[in-house]
Coordinates of C-alpha atoms and ligand atoms in Angstrom, one line a residue:
M1 CA -11.5 24.4 27.6
S2 CA -13.2 21.2 28.9
V3 CA -14.5 18.7 26.3
F4 CA -15.5 15.4 28.1
S5 CA -16.7 17.2 31.2
H6 CA -18.3 19.9 29.1
P7 CA -22.1 20.3 29.9
E8 CA -23.3 19.6 26.5
F9 CA -20.6 16.9 25.8
D10 CA -23.4 14.2 26.0
H11 CA -21.4 11.2 25.0
H12 CA -20.6 12.9 21.5
Q13 CA -18.7 10.1 19.4
R14 CA -16.3 12.4 17.8
I15 CA -15.4 15.8 17.9
V16 CA -12.7 17.0 15.2
F17 CA -10.9 20.3 15.3
G18 CA -9.6 21.5 11.8
D19 CA -7.0 24.2 11.4
D20 CA -5.7 25.4 7.9
P21 CA -3.3 28.5 8.4
T22 CA -3.2 29.0 4.5
S23 CA -7.1 29.6 4.2
G24 CA -7.5 30.6 7.8
L25 CA -9.9 28.0 8.4
R26 CA -10.7 27.1 12.2
A27 CA -13.4 24.8 12.4
I28 CA -14.9 22.2 15.0
V29 CA -17.1 19.3 13.6
A30 CA -18.9 17.3 16.2
I31 CA -20.7 14.0 15.8
H32 CA -23.0 13.2 18.6
D33 CA -24.4 9.8 17.3
T34 CA -24.3 7.6 14.2
R35 CA -26.1 4.5 15.2
L36 CA -29.1 5.4 12.9
G37 CA -26.9 6.6 10.1
P38 CA -24.3 9.1 9.1
A39 CA -24.5 12.5 11.3
L40 CA -26.2 14.9 9.0
G41 CA -26.0 18.6 10.2
G42 CA -25.5 22.2 8.8
L43 CA -22.5 24.2 8.8
R44 CA -22.7 27.3 10.9
I45 CA -20.1 30.5 10.1
F46 CA -20.2 32.7 12.9
P47 CA -17.7 35.0 14.6
Y48 CA -17.5 33.5 17.8
A49 CA -16.0 35.5 20.7
S50 CA -14.2 32.3 22.1
D51 CA -13.3 28.7 21.3
D52 CA -15.5 27.8 24.1
E53 CA -18.6 29.4 22.8
A54 CA -17.9 27.6 19.5
L55 CA -17.6 24.4 21.1
T56 CA -20.7 25.0 23.3
D57 CA -22.8 25.9 20.2
V58 CA -21.6 22.8 17.9
L59 CA -22.2 20.4 20.9
R60 CA -25.7 21.6 21.4
L61 CA -26.5 22.0 17.7
S62 CA -25.1 18.4 16.8
R63 CA -27.1 16.6 19.8
G64 CA -30.2 18.4 18.7
M65 CA -29.7 17.0 15.0
T66 CA -29.6 13.3 16.7
Y67 CA -33.1 13.9 18.4
K68 CA -34.8 15.7 15.0
S69 CA -33.6 13.0 12.7
A70 CA -34.7 10.2 15.0
L71 CA -38.1 11.7 15.5
A72 CA -38.5 12.4 11.8
D73 CA -37.8 8.7 10.9
L74 CA -34.6 9.3 9.2
P75 CA -31.7 6.9 8.6
L76 CA -29.4 9.5 9.8
G77 CA -27.5 10.3 13.0
G78 CA -26.6 13.9 14.3
G79 CA -23.7 16.1 13.7
K80 CA -22.9 19.9 13.2
A81 CA -19.8 21.7 12.1
V82 CA -19.0 25.5 12.9
I83 CA -16.4 27.7 11.3
I84 CA -15.1 30.4 13.5
A85 CA -15.3 33.4 11.3
D86 CA -17.4 36.5 10.0
P87 CA -19.3 35.1 6.9
R88 CA -19.5 38.5 5.4
R89 CA -15.8 39.3 5.8
D90 CA -13.8 36.0 6.2
K91 CA -15.7 33.7 3.7
T92 CA -13.6 32.7 0.9
P93 CA -13.5 29.9 -1.6
E94 CA -10.1 28.7 -0.1
L95 CA -11.7 28.7 3.2
L96 CA -14.7 26.6 2.2
R97 CA -12.6 24.2 0.0
A98 CA -10.5 23.7 3.3
M99 CA -13.6 23.1 5.2
G100 CA -14.6 20.5 2.2
R101 CA -11.2 18.5 2.9
L102 CA -12.0 18.3 6.7
V103 CA -15.7 16.9 6.1
D104 CA -13.9 14.7 3.5
S105 CA -11.3 13.3 6.1
L106 CA -14.4 12.1 8.2
N107 CA -15.1 9.5 5.2
G108 CA -18.9 10.0 5.2
D109 CA -19.4 9.7 8.7
Y110 CA -20.5 13.6 8.6
I111 CA -22.6 15.2 6.0
T112 CA -22.6 18.9 6.0
A113 CA -25.3 21.3 4.7
E114 CA -26.5 24.8 4.9
D115 CA -27.0 26.7 8.1
S116 CA -26.8 30.4 9.3
G117 CA -23.7 32.1 7.7
S118 CA -23.5 29.6 4.9
S119 CA -25.5 29.3 1.7
E120 CA -26.3 26.7 -1.0
A121 CA -23.6 28.5 -3.2
D122 CA -21.0 27.8 -0.4
M123 CA -22.0 24.2 -0.1
R124 CA -21.3 24.0 -4.2
V125 CA -17.8 25.4 -3.5
I126 CA -17.4 22.8 -0.6
A127 CA -18.7 20.0 -2.9
E128 CA -15.4 20.6 -4.8
T129 CA -13.5 18.9 -2.2
T130 CA -15.9 16.4 -0.8
E131 CA -18.8 14.6 -1.7
H132 CA -20.6 14.5 1.7
V133 CA -22.6 17.5 1.1
G134 CA -26.6 17.7 1.3
G135 CA -28.9 20.6 0.3
L136 CA -27.7 21.2 -3.2
G137 CA -31.0 20.6 -4.8
R138 CA -31.8 18.4 -7.6
E139 CA -31.7 19.0 -11.1
G140 CA -31.1 22.7 -10.9
A141 CA -34.0 22.9 -8.4
S142 CA -33.2 25.3 -5.6
G143 CA -31.6 23.5 -2.3
D144 CA -33.5 26.0 -0.1
P145 CA -35.1 23.9 2.7
S146 CA -37.5 26.5 3.9
P147 CA -40.4 25.6 1.9
F148 CA -40.3 22.1 3.3
T149 CA -39.7 23.5 6.8
A150 CA -42.8 25.6 6.4
R151 CA -45.0 22.7 5.2
G152 CA -43.8 20.8 8.3
V153 CA -44.7 23.5 10.8
F154 CA -48.1 23.9 9.1
C155 CA -48.4 20.0 9.6
A156 CA -47.3 20.0 13.3
M157 CA -49.8 23.1 13.9
R158 CA -52.6 21.1 12.9
S159 CA -51.9 18.5 15.7
A160 CA -50.9 21.1 18.1
V161 CA -54.4 22.8 17.7
R162 CA -56.3 19.5 17.8
H163 CA -54.7 18.6 21.1
G164 CA -54.2 22.0 22.7
L165 CA -57.6 23.7 21.4
D166 CA -59.8 20.6 20.5
R167 CA -59.9 22.1 16.8
E168 CA -59.6 20.3 13.6
D169 CA -59.3 23.2 11.3
F170 CA -57.8 26.7 10.9
D171 CA -60.8 28.6 9.9
G172 CA -60.7 31.8 12.1
L173 CA -57.9 30.9 14.0
R174 CA -55.8 33.3 15.2
V175 CA -52.0 33.0 14.9
A176 CA -49.1 35.3 15.9
I177 CA -46.1 34.8 13.9
Q178 CA -42.7 36.1 15.3
G179 CA -40.2 36.6 12.1
V180 CA -41.5 36.3 8.5
G181 CA -38.3 35.4 7.0
H182 CA -37.5 32.5 4.6
V183 CA -39.7 29.8 6.7
G184 CA -42.2 32.4 8.6
A185 CA -43.3 34.2 5.4
Q186 CA -44.2 30.7 3.6
L187 CA -46.0 29.5 6.8
A188 CA -48.1 32.8 6.9
R189 CA -49.3 32.3 3.3
Q190 CA -50.3 28.5 4.1
L191 CA -52.1 29.6 7.2
H192 CA -53.8 32.6 5.3
E193 CA -55.0 30.1 2.5
A194 CA -56.3 27.8 5.3
G195 CA -58.5 30.6 6.7
A196 CA -56.3 31.7 9.8
H197 CA -56.3 35.3 10.7
L198 CA -52.7 36.6 11.3
I199 CA -50.8 38.9 13.6
M200 CA -47.2 39.2 12.5
T201 CA -43.9 41.1 13.5
D202 CA -40.5 41.4 12.1
V203 CA -37.5 43.6 12.6
D204 CA -37.2 44.2 8.9
R205 CA -40.3 46.4 8.6
D206 CA -40.2 46.6 4.5
A207 CA -40.6 43.1 4.1
L208 CA -43.0 42.7 6.8
G209 CA -45.4 45.6 5.4
Q210 CA -45.7 44.2 1.8
L211 CA -46.3 40.5 3.3
A212 CA -48.9 41.6 5.9
A213 CA -50.8 43.9 3.0
S214 CA -50.9 40.5 0.7
L215 CA -52.5 38.5 3.4
D216 CA -54.8 41.0 5.3
A217 CA -52.6 40.4 8.4
E218 CA -52.3 42.6 11.5
I219 CA -48.9 44.2 12.1
T220 CA -47.5 44.6 15.8
A221 CA -44.1 45.7 17.2
P222 CA -41.4 42.9 17.7
D223 CA -41.7 43.6 21.6
D224 CA -45.5 43.2 21.6
I225 CA -46.1 39.8 19.5
V226 CA -46.0 37.9 22.9
E227 CA -48.8 39.6 24.2
A228 CA -51.0 39.4 20.9
D229 CA -54.6 38.1 21.6
V230 CA -54.1 34.7 19.5
D231 CA -54.6 31.4 19.9
V232 CA -51.4 30.1 18.7
F233 CA -47.9 31.8 19.1
A234 CA -45.5 30.9 16.2
P235 CA -41.8 31.7 16.9
C236 CA -40.2 31.9 13.6
A237 CA -37.3 34.1 14.2
M238 CA -34.3 33.5 16.6
G239 CA -33.6 30.7 19.6
A240 CA -34.4 31.4 22.9
A241 CA -37.9 33.2 22.1
L242 CA -39.7 31.5 25.3
S243 CA -38.0 33.0 28.3
P244 CA -39.9 33.1 31.8
S245 CA -41.1 36.7 31.2
V246 CA -42.2 35.7 27.7
V247 CA -44.1 32.8 29.3
E248 CA -45.8 35.1 31.9
R249 CA -47.1 37.2 29.1
L250 CA -48.3 35.1 26.5
K251 CA -51.9 34.8 25.7
A252 CA -51.9 32.1 23.3
R253 CA -52.8 28.4 24.3
V254 CA -50.6 26.6 21.7
V255 CA -46.8 27.5 20.8
C256 CA -46.0 26.0 17.4
G257 CA -43.0 27.5 15.0
A258 CA -40.0 27.1 13.3
A259 CA -37.2 28.6 15.4
N260 CA -34.6 26.2 16.6
N261 CA -34.0 26.1 20.5
Q262 CA -37.1 27.9 21.5
L263 CA -36.7 27.3 25.1
A264 CA -34.4 29.6 26.8
S265 CA -33.8 26.6 29.5
P266 CA -35.3 23.3 30.0
E267 CA -37.4 24.4 33.0
I268 CA -39.4 26.7 30.5
A269 CA -41.2 23.6 29.3
D270 CA -42.7 23.0 32.9
M271 CA -43.5 26.7 32.9
L272 CA -45.5 26.3 29.8
Q273 CA -47.2 23.2 31.1
S274 CA -48.4 24.9 34.4
R275 CA -49.7 27.9 32.6
G276 CA -51.7 25.3 30.4
I277 CA -50.1 26.3 27.3
L278 CA -49.3 23.3 24.9
Y279 CA -45.6 23.4 23.5
T280 CA -44.7 21.9 20.3
P281 CA -41.3 20.5 20.5
D282 CA -39.3 22.6 17.9
Y283 CA -37.2 20.2 16.5
V284 CA -40.3 17.9 15.6
A285 CA -42.1 20.9 14.1
N286 CA -39.2 22.3 11.9
A287 CA -37.7 18.8 10.7
G288 CA -39.4 19.3 7.1
G289 CA -36.1 20.8 5.8
V290 CA -33.8 17.9 7.1
I291 CA -36.4 15.4 5.7
E292 CA -36.2 16.8 2.2
I293 CA -32.6 17.0 2.4
A294 CA -32.3 13.1 3.4
W295 CA -34.8 12.3 0.5
Q296 CA -32.4 14.1 -1.9
R297 CA -29.8 11.3 -0.9
R298 CA -32.0 8.6 -2.2
Q299 CA -32.2 7.4 -5.9
D300 CA -36.0 7.2 -5.8
Y301 CA -36.6 11.0 -4.8
R302 CA -40.3 12.1 -5.6
R303 CA -41.7 15.4 -4.3
E304 CA -45.1 13.5 -3.4
A305 CA -42.9 11.0 -1.2
V306 CA -41.2 13.8 0.4
M307 CA -44.3 15.7 1.1
S308 CA -46.0 12.5 2.5
H309 CA -43.1 11.9 4.9
I310 CA -43.1 15.8 6.1
A311 CA -46.9 15.2 6.7
G312 CA -45.9 12.4 9.0
I313 CA -44.8 15.1 11.6
E314 CA -48.6 15.6 12.4
T315 CA -48.8 12.0 13.4
T316 CA -45.6 11.9 15.4
L317 CA -46.7 14.8 17.3
D318 CA -50.1 13.2 18.0
E319 CA -48.5 10.5 19.5
I320 CA -46.1 13.2 21.6
F321 CA -49.2 15.0 22.7
A322 CA -51.2 11.8 23.6
R323 CA -48.1 10.5 25.7
A324 CA -47.5 14.0 27.6
R325 CA -51.3 13.8 28.6
R326 CA -51.5 10.2 29.6
E327 CA -48.1 10.5 31.6
N328 CA -48.7 13.9 32.7
H329 CA -45.4 15.4 31.2
D330 CA -44.5 18.3 29.3
P331 CA -44.6 17.5 25.3
A332 CA -40.8 18.4 25.4
S333 CA -39.5 15.8 27.6
V334 CA -41.9 13.4 26.1
A335 CA -40.0 14.1 22.8
D336 CA -36.8 13.7 24.3
T337 CA -37.6 10.5 25.8
L338 CA -39.1 9.0 22.5
A339 CA -36.2 10.2 20.6
R340 CA -33.9 8.5 22.9
E341 CA -35.9 5.3 22.7
R342 CA -35.3 5.3 18.7
F343 CA -31.7 5.9 18.6
R344 CA -30.5 4.1 21.6
G345 CA -32.7 1.3 20.6
Ligands
NAD1 P1 -34.6 34.0 8.4 O1 -33.3 34.8 8.5 O2 -34.9 33.9 7.0 O3 -36.1 34.5 9.1 C1 -35.8 35.0 10.3 C2 -36.5 36.4 10.3 O4 -37.0 36.7 11.7 C3 -35.9 37.6 9.6 O5 -36.8 38.1 8.7 C4 -35.5 38.4 10.6 O6 -35.5 40.0 10.3 C5 -36.6 38.1 12.0 N1 -36.2 38.4 13.2 C6 -34.9 38.5 13.8 N2 -35.1 39.0 14.9 C7 -36.5 39.3 15.2 C8 -36.9 39.7 16.3 N3 -36.4 39.9 17.5 N4 -38.1 39.8 16.2 C9 -39.1 39.6 15.2 N5 -38.3 39.3 13.9 C10 -37.1 39.0 14.0 O7 -34.6 32.4 9.0 P2 -35.3 31.3 8.3 O8 -34.7 30.3 7.6 O9 -36.6 31.8 8.1 O10 -35.4 30.6 9.7 C11 -36.4 30.9 11.1 C12 -35.9 30.1 12.2 O11 -36.5 28.8 11.7 C13 -34.6 30.0 12.6 O12 -34.6 29.9 14.1 C14 -34.0 28.7 12.1 O13 -32.9 28.5 12.6 C15 -35.3 27.9 12.2 N6 -35.2 26.9 11.1 C16 -35.1 27.1 10.0 C17 -35.2 26.1 9.0 C18 -35.2 26.4 7.3 O14 -35.4 25.5 6.5 N7 -34.8 27.6 7.0 C19 -35.0 24.8 9.4 C20 -35.4 24.4 10.9 C21 -35.2 25.5 11.6

């Protein structure tokens, strides 16, 4: 396994490998950059096929958090942690407490939070052995970040339709939503309330049917959603939703959704640009959750202040789209440049 020459290494400040035979913990914590503040990023628990696969994932995700927090105007750096384990079979309180001790050994340079395979309940167990945990919720409120993420995507879409479709409202806007889980379903409700017409899909047909009926939405098969005759395509399911063949088939003129790492490879941004499709950089659009987690760390937490910070995503995207047009670049590379300007100073 290469580390310093790893294609995703990108000058990570610190990578820590944790092994605890008693609990079975095998974990990697990656701290990409702490120049703007401590590195906050979720804990993913996944049965990676190899150590290499786990390292690649944690490095890519950790770097992404640096960019996300920088463009969300947060006093935070980027980091991420992975545990190599099957969350359904191997997740035990002992394993989580051992993870907490590993996080604690970093003295606050890394702050952990939920991610796929880990829940708010798991964070409470981890919090028994370290104080460096985010996303626990305040005063008995849920720590689920998805309502905040959905609100951020809604604000992002306002900017995207302004720049991509020259529209100021969602009345009659046709939006295709791929995946109506935690974030997608709440985004759907907000768009419906704002007057949009929705076409949605999910591999979970039961949840999909109920939601679609309550929102007068059309349903389509998972394989057909990218070809839906819509103005906006909103990927809210898994990563790498935008491959070359998907880009060929898209009818939407705007892409704006919650999913992380939507571009299957960096060249896809160029392909979208040459087809005249405006791509909303995913980590800018989906920063609502991390913004709320960051506010939970402050003494002066106020819901209105959180919502107004999340609304700032629209302004950040206005700046990115305007600069992309001025410099004739795709929005993804403009977002990366802007983020680097912020965290590298
Ligand atoms: P989720 O698991 O609750 O929802 C995902 C939904 O997508 C599920 O309903 C699933 O059945 C569906 N799905 C999976 N594969 C599909 C396919 N091929 N076609 C159609 N539907 C499919 O997850 P979530 O919390 O809603 O997150 C959605 C995305 O947003 C993920 O990529 C996540 O990484 C990203 N994200 C989430 C948050 C958050 O606050 N939850 C924050 C930032 C980014």
